[in-house]
Short mmCIF file of C-alpha atoms and ligand atoms in Angstrom, two decimals:
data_model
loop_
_atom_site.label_atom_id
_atom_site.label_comp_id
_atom_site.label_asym_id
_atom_site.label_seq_id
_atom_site.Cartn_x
_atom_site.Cartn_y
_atom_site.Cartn_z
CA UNK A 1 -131.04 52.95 78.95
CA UNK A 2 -133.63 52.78 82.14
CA UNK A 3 -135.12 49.01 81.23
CA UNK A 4 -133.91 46.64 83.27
CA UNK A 5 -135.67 43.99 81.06
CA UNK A 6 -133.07 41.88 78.87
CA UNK A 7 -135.18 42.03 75.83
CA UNK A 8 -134.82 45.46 75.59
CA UNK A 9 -131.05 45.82 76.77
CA UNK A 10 -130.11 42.92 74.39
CA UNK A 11 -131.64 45.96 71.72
CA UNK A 12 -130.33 48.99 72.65
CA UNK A 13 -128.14 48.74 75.53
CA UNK A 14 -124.88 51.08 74.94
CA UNK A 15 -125.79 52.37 71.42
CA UNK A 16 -128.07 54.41 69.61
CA UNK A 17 -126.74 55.55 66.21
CA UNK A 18 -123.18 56.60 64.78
CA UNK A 19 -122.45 60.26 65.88
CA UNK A 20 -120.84 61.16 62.21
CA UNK A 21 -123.13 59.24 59.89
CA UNK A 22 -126.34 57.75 62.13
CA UNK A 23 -125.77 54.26 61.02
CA UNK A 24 -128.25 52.35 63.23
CA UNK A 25 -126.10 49.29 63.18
CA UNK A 26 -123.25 49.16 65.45
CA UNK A 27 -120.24 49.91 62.56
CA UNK A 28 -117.11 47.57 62.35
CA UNK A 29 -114.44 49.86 63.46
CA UNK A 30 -111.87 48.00 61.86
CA UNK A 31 -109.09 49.75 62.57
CA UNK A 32 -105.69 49.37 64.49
CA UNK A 33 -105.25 52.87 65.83
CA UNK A 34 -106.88 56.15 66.72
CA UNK A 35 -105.76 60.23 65.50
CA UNK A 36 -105.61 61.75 68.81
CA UNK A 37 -106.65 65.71 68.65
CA UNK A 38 -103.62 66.63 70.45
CA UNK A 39 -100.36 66.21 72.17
CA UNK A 40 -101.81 66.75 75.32
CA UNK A 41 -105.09 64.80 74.61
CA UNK A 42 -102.68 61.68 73.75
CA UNK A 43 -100.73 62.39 77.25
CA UNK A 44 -103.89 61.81 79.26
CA UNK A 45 -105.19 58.48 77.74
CA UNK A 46 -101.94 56.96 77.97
CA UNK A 47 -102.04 58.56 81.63
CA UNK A 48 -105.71 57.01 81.97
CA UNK A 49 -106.70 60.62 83.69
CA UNK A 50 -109.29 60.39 80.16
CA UNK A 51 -110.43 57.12 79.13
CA UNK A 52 -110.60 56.82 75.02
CA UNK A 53 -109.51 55.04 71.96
CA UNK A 54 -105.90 54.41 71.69
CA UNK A 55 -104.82 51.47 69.86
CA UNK A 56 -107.38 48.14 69.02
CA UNK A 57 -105.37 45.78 71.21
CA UNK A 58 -106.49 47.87 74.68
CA UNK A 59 -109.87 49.32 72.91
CA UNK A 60 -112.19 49.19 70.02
CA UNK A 61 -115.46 51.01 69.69
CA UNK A 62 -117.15 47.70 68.22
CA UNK A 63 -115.92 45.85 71.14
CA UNK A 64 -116.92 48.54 73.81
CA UNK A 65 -120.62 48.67 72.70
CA UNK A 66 -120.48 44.89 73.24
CA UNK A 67 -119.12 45.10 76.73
CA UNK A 68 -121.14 47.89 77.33
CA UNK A 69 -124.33 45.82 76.00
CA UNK A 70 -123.33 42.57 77.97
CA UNK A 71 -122.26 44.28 81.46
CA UNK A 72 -125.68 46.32 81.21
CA UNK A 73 -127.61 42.69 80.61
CA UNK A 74 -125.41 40.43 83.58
CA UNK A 75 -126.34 43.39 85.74
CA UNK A 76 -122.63 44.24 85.56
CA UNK A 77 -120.86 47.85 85.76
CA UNK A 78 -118.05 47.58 82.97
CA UNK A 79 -116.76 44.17 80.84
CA UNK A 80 -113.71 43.39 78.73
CA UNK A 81 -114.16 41.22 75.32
CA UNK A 82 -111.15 39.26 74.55
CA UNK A 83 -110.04 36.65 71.68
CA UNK A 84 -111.92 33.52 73.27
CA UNK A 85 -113.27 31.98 76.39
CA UNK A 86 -110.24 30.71 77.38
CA UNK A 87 -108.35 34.14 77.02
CA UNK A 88 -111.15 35.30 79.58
CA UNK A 89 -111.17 31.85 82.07
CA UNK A 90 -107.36 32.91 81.83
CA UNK A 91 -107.28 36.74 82.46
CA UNK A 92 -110.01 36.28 84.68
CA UNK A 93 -107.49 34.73 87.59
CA UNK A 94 -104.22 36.02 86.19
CA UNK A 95 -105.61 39.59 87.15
CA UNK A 96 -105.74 38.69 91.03
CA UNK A 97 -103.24 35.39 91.56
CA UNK A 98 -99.63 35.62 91.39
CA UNK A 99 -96.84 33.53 91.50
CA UNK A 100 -97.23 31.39 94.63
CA UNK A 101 -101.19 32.47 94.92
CA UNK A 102 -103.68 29.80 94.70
CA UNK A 103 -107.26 29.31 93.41
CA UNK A 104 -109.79 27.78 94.98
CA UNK A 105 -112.28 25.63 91.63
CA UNK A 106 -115.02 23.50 91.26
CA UNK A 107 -113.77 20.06 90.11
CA UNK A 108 -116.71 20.73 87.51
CA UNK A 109 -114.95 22.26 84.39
CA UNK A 110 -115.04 22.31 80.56
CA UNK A 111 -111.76 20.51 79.90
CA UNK A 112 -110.10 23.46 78.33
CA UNK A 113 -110.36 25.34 81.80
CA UNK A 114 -108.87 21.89 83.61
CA UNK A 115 -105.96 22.32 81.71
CA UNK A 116 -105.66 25.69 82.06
CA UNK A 117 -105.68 25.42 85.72
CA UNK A 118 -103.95 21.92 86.42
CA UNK A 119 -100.87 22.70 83.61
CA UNK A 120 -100.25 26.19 82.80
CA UNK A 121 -101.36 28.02 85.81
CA UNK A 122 -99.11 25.15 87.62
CA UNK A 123 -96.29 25.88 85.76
CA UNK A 124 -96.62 29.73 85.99
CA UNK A 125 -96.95 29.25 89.88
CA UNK A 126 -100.83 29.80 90.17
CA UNK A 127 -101.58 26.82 92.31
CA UNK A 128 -105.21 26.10 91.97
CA UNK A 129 -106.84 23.49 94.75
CA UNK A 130 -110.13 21.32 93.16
CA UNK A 131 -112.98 20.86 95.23
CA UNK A 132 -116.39 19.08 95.18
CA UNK A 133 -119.27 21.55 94.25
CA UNK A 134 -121.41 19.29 96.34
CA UNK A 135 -119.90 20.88 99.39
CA UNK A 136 -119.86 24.73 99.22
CA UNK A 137 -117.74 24.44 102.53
CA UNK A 138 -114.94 22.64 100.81
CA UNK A 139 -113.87 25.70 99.30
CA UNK A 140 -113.56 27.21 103.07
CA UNK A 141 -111.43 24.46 103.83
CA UNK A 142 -109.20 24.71 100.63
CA UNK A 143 -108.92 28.53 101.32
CA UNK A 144 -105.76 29.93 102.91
CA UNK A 145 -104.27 33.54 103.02
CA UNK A 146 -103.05 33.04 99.27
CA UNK A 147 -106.38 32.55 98.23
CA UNK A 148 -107.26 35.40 95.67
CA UNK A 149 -110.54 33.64 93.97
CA UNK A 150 -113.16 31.44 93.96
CA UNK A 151 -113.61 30.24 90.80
CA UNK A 152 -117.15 27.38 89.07
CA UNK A 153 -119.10 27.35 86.53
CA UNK A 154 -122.80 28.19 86.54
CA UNK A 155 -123.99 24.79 85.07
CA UNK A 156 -121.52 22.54 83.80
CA UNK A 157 -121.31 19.93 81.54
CA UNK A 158 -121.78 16.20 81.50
CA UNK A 159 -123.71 16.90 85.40
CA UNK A 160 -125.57 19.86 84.33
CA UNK A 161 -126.66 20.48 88.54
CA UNK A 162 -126.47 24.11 89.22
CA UNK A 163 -123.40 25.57 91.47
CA UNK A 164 -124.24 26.90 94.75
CA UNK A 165 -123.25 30.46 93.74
CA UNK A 166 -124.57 32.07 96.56
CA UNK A 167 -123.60 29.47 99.49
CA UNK A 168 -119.99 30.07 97.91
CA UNK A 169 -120.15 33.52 97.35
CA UNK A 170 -121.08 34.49 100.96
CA UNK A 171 -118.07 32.04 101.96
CA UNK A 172 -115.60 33.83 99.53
CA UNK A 173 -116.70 37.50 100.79
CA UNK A 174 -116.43 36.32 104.62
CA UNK A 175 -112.50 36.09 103.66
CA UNK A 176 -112.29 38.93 101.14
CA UNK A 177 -112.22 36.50 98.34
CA UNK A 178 -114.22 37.29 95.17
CA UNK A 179 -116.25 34.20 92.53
CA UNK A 180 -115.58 34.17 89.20
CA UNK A 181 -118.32 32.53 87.71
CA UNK A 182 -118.13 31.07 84.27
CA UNK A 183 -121.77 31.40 83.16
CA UNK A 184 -121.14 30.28 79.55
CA UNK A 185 -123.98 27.44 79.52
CA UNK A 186 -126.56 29.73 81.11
CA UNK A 187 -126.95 33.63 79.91
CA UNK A 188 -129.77 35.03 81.18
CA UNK A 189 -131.21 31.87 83.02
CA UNK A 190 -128.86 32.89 85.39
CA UNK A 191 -127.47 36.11 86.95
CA UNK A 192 -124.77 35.10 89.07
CA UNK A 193 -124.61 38.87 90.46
CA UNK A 194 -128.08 38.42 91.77
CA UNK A 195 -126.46 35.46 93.98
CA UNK A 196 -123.41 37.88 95.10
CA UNK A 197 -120.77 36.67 92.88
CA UNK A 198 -117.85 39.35 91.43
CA UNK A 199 -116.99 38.84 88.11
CA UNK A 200 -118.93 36.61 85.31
CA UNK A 201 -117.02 35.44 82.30
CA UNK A 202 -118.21 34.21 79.30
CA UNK A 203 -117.05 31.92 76.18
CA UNK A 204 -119.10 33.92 74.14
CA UNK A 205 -118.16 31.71 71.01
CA UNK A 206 -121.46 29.62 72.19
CA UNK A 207 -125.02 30.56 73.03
CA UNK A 208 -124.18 34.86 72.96
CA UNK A 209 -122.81 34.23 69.56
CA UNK A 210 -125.83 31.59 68.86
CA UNK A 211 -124.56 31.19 65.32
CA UNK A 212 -121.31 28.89 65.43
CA UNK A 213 -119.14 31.41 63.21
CA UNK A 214 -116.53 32.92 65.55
CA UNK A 215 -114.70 32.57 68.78
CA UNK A 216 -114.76 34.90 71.30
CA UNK A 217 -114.86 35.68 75.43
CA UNK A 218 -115.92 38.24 77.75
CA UNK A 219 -115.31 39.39 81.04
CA UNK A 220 -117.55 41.82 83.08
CA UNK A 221 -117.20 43.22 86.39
CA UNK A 222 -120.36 43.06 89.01
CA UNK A 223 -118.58 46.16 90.85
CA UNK A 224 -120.04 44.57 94.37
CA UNK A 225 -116.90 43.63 95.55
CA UNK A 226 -114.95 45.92 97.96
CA UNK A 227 -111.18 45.12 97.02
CA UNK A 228 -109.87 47.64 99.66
CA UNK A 229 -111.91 46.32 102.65
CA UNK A 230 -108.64 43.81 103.17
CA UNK A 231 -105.76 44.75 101.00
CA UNK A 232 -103.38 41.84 102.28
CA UNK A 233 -106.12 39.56 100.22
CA UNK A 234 -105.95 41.36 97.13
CA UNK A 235 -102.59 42.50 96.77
CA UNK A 236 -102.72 42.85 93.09
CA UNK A 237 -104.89 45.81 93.17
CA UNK A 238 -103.62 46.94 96.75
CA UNK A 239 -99.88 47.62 95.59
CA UNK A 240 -97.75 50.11 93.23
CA UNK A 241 -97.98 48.44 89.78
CA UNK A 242 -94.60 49.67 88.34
CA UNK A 243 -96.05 49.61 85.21
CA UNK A 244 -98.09 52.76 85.88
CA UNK A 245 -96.30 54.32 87.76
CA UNK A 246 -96.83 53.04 90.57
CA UNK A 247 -100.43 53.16 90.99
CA UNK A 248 -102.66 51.23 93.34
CA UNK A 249 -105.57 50.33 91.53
CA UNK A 250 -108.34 50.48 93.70
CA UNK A 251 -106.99 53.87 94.23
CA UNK A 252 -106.25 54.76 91.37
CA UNK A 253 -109.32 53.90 89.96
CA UNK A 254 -111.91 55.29 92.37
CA UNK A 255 -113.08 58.43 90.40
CA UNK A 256 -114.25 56.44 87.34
CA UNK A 257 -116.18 54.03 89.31
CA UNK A 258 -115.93 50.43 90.85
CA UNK A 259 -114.00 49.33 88.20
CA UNK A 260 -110.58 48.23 89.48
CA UNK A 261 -110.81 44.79 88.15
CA UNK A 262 -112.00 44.95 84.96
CA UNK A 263 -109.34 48.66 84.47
CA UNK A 264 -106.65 46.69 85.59
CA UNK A 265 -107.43 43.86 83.23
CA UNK A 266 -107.28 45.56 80.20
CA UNK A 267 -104.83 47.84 81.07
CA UNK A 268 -102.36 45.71 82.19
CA UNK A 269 -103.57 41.96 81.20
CA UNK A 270 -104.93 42.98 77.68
CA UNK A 271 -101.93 45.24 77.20
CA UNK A 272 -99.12 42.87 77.96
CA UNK A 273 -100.50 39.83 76.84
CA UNK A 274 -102.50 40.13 74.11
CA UNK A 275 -105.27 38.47 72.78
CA UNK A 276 -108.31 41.38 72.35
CA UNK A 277 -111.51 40.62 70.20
CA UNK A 278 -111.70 41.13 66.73
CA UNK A 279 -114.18 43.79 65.89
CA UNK A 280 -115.53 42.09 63.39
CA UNK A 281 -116.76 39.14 65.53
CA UNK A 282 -117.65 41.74 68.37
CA UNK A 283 -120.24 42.60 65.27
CA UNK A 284 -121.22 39.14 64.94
CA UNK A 285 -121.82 38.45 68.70
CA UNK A 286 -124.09 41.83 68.73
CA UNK A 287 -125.84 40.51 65.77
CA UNK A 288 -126.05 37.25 67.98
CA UNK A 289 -126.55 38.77 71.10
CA UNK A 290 -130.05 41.01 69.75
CA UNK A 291 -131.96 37.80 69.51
CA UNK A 292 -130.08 35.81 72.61
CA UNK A 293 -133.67 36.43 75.00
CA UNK A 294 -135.66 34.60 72.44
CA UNK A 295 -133.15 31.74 71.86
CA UNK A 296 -132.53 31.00 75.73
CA UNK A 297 -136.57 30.66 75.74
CA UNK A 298 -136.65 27.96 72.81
CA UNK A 299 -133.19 26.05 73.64
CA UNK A 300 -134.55 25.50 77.02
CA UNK A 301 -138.38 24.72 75.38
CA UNK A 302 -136.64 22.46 73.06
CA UNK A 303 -134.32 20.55 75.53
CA UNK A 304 -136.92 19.86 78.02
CA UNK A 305 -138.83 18.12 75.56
CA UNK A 306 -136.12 16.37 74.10
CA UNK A 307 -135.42 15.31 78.06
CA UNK A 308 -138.65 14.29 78.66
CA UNK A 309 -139.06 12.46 75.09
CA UNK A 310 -136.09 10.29 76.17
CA UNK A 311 -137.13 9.54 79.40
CA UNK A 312 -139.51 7.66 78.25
CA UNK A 313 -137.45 5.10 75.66
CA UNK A 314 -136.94 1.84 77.05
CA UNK A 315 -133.17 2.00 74.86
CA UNK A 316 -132.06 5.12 77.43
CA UNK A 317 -131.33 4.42 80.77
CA UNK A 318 -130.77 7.49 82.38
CA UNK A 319 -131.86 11.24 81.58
CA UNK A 320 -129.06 13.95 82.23
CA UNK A 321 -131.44 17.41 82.65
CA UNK A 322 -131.61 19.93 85.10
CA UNK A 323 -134.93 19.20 85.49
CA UNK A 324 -134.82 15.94 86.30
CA UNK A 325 -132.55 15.65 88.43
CA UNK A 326 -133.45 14.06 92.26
CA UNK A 327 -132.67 15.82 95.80
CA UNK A 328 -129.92 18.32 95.70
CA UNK A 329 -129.81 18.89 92.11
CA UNK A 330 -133.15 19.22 92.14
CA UNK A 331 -133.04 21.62 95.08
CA UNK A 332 -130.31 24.34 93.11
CA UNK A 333 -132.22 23.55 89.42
CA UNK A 334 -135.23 25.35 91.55
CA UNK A 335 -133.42 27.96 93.17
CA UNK A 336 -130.97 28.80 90.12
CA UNK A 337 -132.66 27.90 87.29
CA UNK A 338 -136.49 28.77 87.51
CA UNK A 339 -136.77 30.44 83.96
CA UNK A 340 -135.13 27.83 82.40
CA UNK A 341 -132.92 25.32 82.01
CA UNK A 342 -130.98 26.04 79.36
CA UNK A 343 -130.07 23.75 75.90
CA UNK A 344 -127.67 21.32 77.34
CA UNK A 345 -128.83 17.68 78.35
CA UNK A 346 -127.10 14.38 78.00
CA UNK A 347 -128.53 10.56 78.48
CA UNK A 348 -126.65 7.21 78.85
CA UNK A 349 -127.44 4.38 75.95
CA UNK A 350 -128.23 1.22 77.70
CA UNK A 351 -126.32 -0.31 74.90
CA UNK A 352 -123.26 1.13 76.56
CA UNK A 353 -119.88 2.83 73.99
CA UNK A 354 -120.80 0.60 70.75
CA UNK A 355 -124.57 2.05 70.98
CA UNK A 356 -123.23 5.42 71.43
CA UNK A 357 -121.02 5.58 68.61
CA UNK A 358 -123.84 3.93 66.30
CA UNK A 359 -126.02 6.59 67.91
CA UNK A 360 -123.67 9.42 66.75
CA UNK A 361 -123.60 7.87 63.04
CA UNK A 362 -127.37 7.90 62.93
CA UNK A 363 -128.04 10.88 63.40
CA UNK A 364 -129.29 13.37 60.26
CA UNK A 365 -130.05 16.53 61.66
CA UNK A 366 -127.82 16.78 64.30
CA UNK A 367 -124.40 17.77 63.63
CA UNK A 368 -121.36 16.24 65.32
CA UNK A 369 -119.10 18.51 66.67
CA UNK A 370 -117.44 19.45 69.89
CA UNK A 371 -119.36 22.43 70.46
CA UNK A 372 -122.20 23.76 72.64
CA UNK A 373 -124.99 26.43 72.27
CA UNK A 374 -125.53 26.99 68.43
CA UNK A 375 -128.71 27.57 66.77
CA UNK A 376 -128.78 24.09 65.53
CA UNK A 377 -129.12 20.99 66.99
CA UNK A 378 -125.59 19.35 67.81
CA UNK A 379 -124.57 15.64 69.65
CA UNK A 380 -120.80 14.40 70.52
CA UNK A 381 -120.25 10.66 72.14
CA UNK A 382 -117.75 12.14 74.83
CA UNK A 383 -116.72 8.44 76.29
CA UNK A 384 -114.80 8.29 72.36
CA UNK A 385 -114.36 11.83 71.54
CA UNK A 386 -113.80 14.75 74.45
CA UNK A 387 -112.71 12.34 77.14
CA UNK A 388 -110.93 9.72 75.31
CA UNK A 389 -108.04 10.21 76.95
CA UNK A 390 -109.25 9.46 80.63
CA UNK A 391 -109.58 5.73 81.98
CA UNK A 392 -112.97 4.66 82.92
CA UNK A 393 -112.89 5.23 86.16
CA UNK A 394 -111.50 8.71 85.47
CA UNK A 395 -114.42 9.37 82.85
CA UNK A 396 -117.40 7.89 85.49
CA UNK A 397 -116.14 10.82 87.99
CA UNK A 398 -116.35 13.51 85.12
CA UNK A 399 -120.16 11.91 84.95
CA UNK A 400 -118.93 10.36 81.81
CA UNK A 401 -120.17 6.50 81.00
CA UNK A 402 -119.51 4.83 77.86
CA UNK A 403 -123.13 5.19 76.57
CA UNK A 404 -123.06 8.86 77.26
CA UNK A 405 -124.43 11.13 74.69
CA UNK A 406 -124.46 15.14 74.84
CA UNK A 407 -126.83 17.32 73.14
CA UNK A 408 -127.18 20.73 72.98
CA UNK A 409 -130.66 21.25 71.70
CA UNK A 410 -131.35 23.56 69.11
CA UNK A 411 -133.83 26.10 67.25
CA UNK A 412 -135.33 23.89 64.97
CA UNK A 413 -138.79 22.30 65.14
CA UNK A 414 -139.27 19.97 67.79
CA UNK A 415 -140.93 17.52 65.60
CA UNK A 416 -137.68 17.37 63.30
CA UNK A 417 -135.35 16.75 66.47
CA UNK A 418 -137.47 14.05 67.96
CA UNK A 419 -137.93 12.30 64.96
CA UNK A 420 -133.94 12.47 64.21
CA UNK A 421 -133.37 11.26 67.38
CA UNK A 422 -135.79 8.46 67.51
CA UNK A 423 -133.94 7.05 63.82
CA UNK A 424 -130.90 7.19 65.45
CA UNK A 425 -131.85 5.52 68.63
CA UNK A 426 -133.77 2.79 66.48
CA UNK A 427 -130.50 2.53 64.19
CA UNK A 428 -128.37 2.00 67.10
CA UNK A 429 -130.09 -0.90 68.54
CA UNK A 430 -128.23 -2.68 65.61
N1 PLP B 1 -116.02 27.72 79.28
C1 PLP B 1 -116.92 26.81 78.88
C2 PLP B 1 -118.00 26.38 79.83
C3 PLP B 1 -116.83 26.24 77.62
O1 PLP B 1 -117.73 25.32 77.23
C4 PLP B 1 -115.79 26.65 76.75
C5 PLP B 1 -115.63 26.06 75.39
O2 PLP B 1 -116.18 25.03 75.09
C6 PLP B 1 -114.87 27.59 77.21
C7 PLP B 1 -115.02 28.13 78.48
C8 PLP B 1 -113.72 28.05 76.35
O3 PLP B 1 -114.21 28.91 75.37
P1 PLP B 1 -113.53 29.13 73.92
O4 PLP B 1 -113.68 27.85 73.17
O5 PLP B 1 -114.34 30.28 73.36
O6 PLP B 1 -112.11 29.50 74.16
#
């Protein structure tokens, strides 16, 4: 596929029809295993000197035109689908940090990746050391020769101000360490490889779904990463694995392309530990994925005016949108996000928690749910939902007040979400 245009990828990329029966659709291999053609065909994929269908847990042909479709959009060389986003936030790090490694994160996180990182990784010996996005040198000062990743996301939730991917990207590669970006909010609005990050991961349960049915995660290589250039750094892809014989994977690797990380994560990772996609919602996020150009174009339409409907109601106080944010946010939302901002956006009731939650039960069109980046229209009161659990204090530095309301916008017609929202926001005043 020569276009470079995501329009066209989003189309075509990594599939034209069935070899046995031309289906144009991509079919649902749904299958756990693959009839190799002989003993000494089966010898060399196990041996990885051929790459091929073994066994659905390492390798699906429904999943691989999806990677191969989502690594050709993100500007990637290779991806690997798993069960969820949280599989991939996890695999993502496991693949390069070790017992007695640590991570260097952006304080800014969906909650599911704090937990992650502050619990499990703990208590598997993955330290991982929070600092403020604010400061792209913080994470030079966090760093220390058991740093193996950098690790944000592209534009997280409540704050919604873009992370300095390339400030922190050219700090990472000046010490051999790699960003993972979590881009989940902001497919195509941002291409975190353009600003020199490694590896992109996605929940794609949200917008590359677009249709709320199934749960699923991706991660995709950018191949711009030299993991040799200082093995000590990266000694998980510098040193025998004694599960393949002892191969070095950056050595090992070489003839089939930059694609040490991403080889390594399925092989070993994906192997060991589970947790591949299903093909059937690899189907579903193609059938997603075909029209994801067009959505990211209306969420974004849709949200702005939403933003700048709100701005102007005496009953909101404050506006939480990428484009309208002041100074610094301002500065990245014009350097990251120029063709859009995407479908998130919150705003703070002046009528503080008990407005929110009348808010919430208002609403008609909107559904409530803890979930981002479906077609339709959805809200969540995160002060007594999401981040219930948090004191105050702890909620205001999440950029959580009690009169905070999310939205992610949806497809419908703008006339239909304004008007919902103004009934609610009437109803609410009590
Ligand atoms: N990353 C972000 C930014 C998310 O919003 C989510 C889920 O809300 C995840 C990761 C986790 O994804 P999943 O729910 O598919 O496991």
């Amino acid at each position: 596929m020569s276009s470079k245009h995501p329009e066209t990828l989003a189309l075509h990329a990594g599939w034209r029809r069935d070899s046995a029966t031309h289906s144009v659709a991509v079919p649902i291999y749904q299958t756990t295993s693959f009839q190799f053609d002989s003993a000494e065909q089966a010898a060399n994929l196990f041996s990885l000197k051929e790459l091929g269908n073994i066994y659905t847990r390492i390798m699906n042909p429904t999943c691989d035109v999806l990677e191969k479709r989502l690594a050709a959009i993100e500007g990637g060389v290779a991806a690997l689908t798993v069960a969820s986003g949280q599989a991939a936030s996890a695999f993502s790090v496991q693949n390069l940090a070790r017992i007695g490694d640590n991570v260097v994160s952006s304080t800014d996180l969906y909650g599911g990746t704090w937990n992650l990182f502050a619990n499990t990784l703990k208590d598997q010996g993955i330290e991982v050391r929070f600092v403020d996005p604010n400061d792209p040198e913080a994470f030079a000062r966090a760093t220390d020769d058991r740093t193996r990743a950098y690790y944000a996301e592209t534009l997280p939730n409540p704050k919604l101000v873009p992370f300095p991917i390339a400030e922190v990207a050219a700090i990472g590669r000046s010490f051999g360490i790699p960003l993972i970006m979590d881009n989940t909010s902001a497919p195509l609005l941002v291409r975190p490889f353009d600003h020199g990050a490694a590896v992109v991961m996605y929940s794609t349960t949200k917008y590359i779904g677009g249709h709320g049915n199934s749960i699923g995660g991706v991660v995709i290589d950018g191949g711009n990463f030299d993991w040799e250039a200082n093995p000590a750094r990266q000694p998980a892809l510098n040193t025998p694995d004694p599960s393949y014989h002892g191969a070095v994977w950056s050595q090992a690797v070489k003839p089939l392309g930059p694609i040490a990380y991403i080889l390594k994560m399925r092989v070993t990772m994906l192997r060991d530990l589970g947790a591949p996609m299903a093909p059937f919602n690899a189907f579903l996020f193609l059938q997603g994925l075909e029209t994801l150009p067009l959505r990211m174009r209306e969420h974004s339409r849709n949200a702005l005016a939403v933003a700048n409907f709100l701005a102007e109601r005496r009953d909101v106080s404050r506006v939480i949108h990428p484009a309208h944010h002041k100074g610094i946010g301002a500065e990245r939302t014009a350097k990251y996000l120029p063709k859009g901002q995407g479908g998130l956006m919150g705003f703070e009731l002046a009528g503080g928690l008990t407005a929110g939650q009348r808010f919430i039960d208002g609403l008609k069109l909107f559904y409530h749910v803890a979930n981002i980046g479906d077609a339709r229209s959805l809200a969540i009161h995160p002060a007594s939902t999401t981040h219930s659990q948090l004191t105050e204090s702890e909620q205001a530095a999440t950029g959580v007040t009690p009169g905070y309301v999310r939205l992610s916008v949806g497809l419908e017609h703008i006339d239909d979400i304004l008007d919902d929202l103004s009934q609610a926001l009437d109803g609410a005043k009590g």
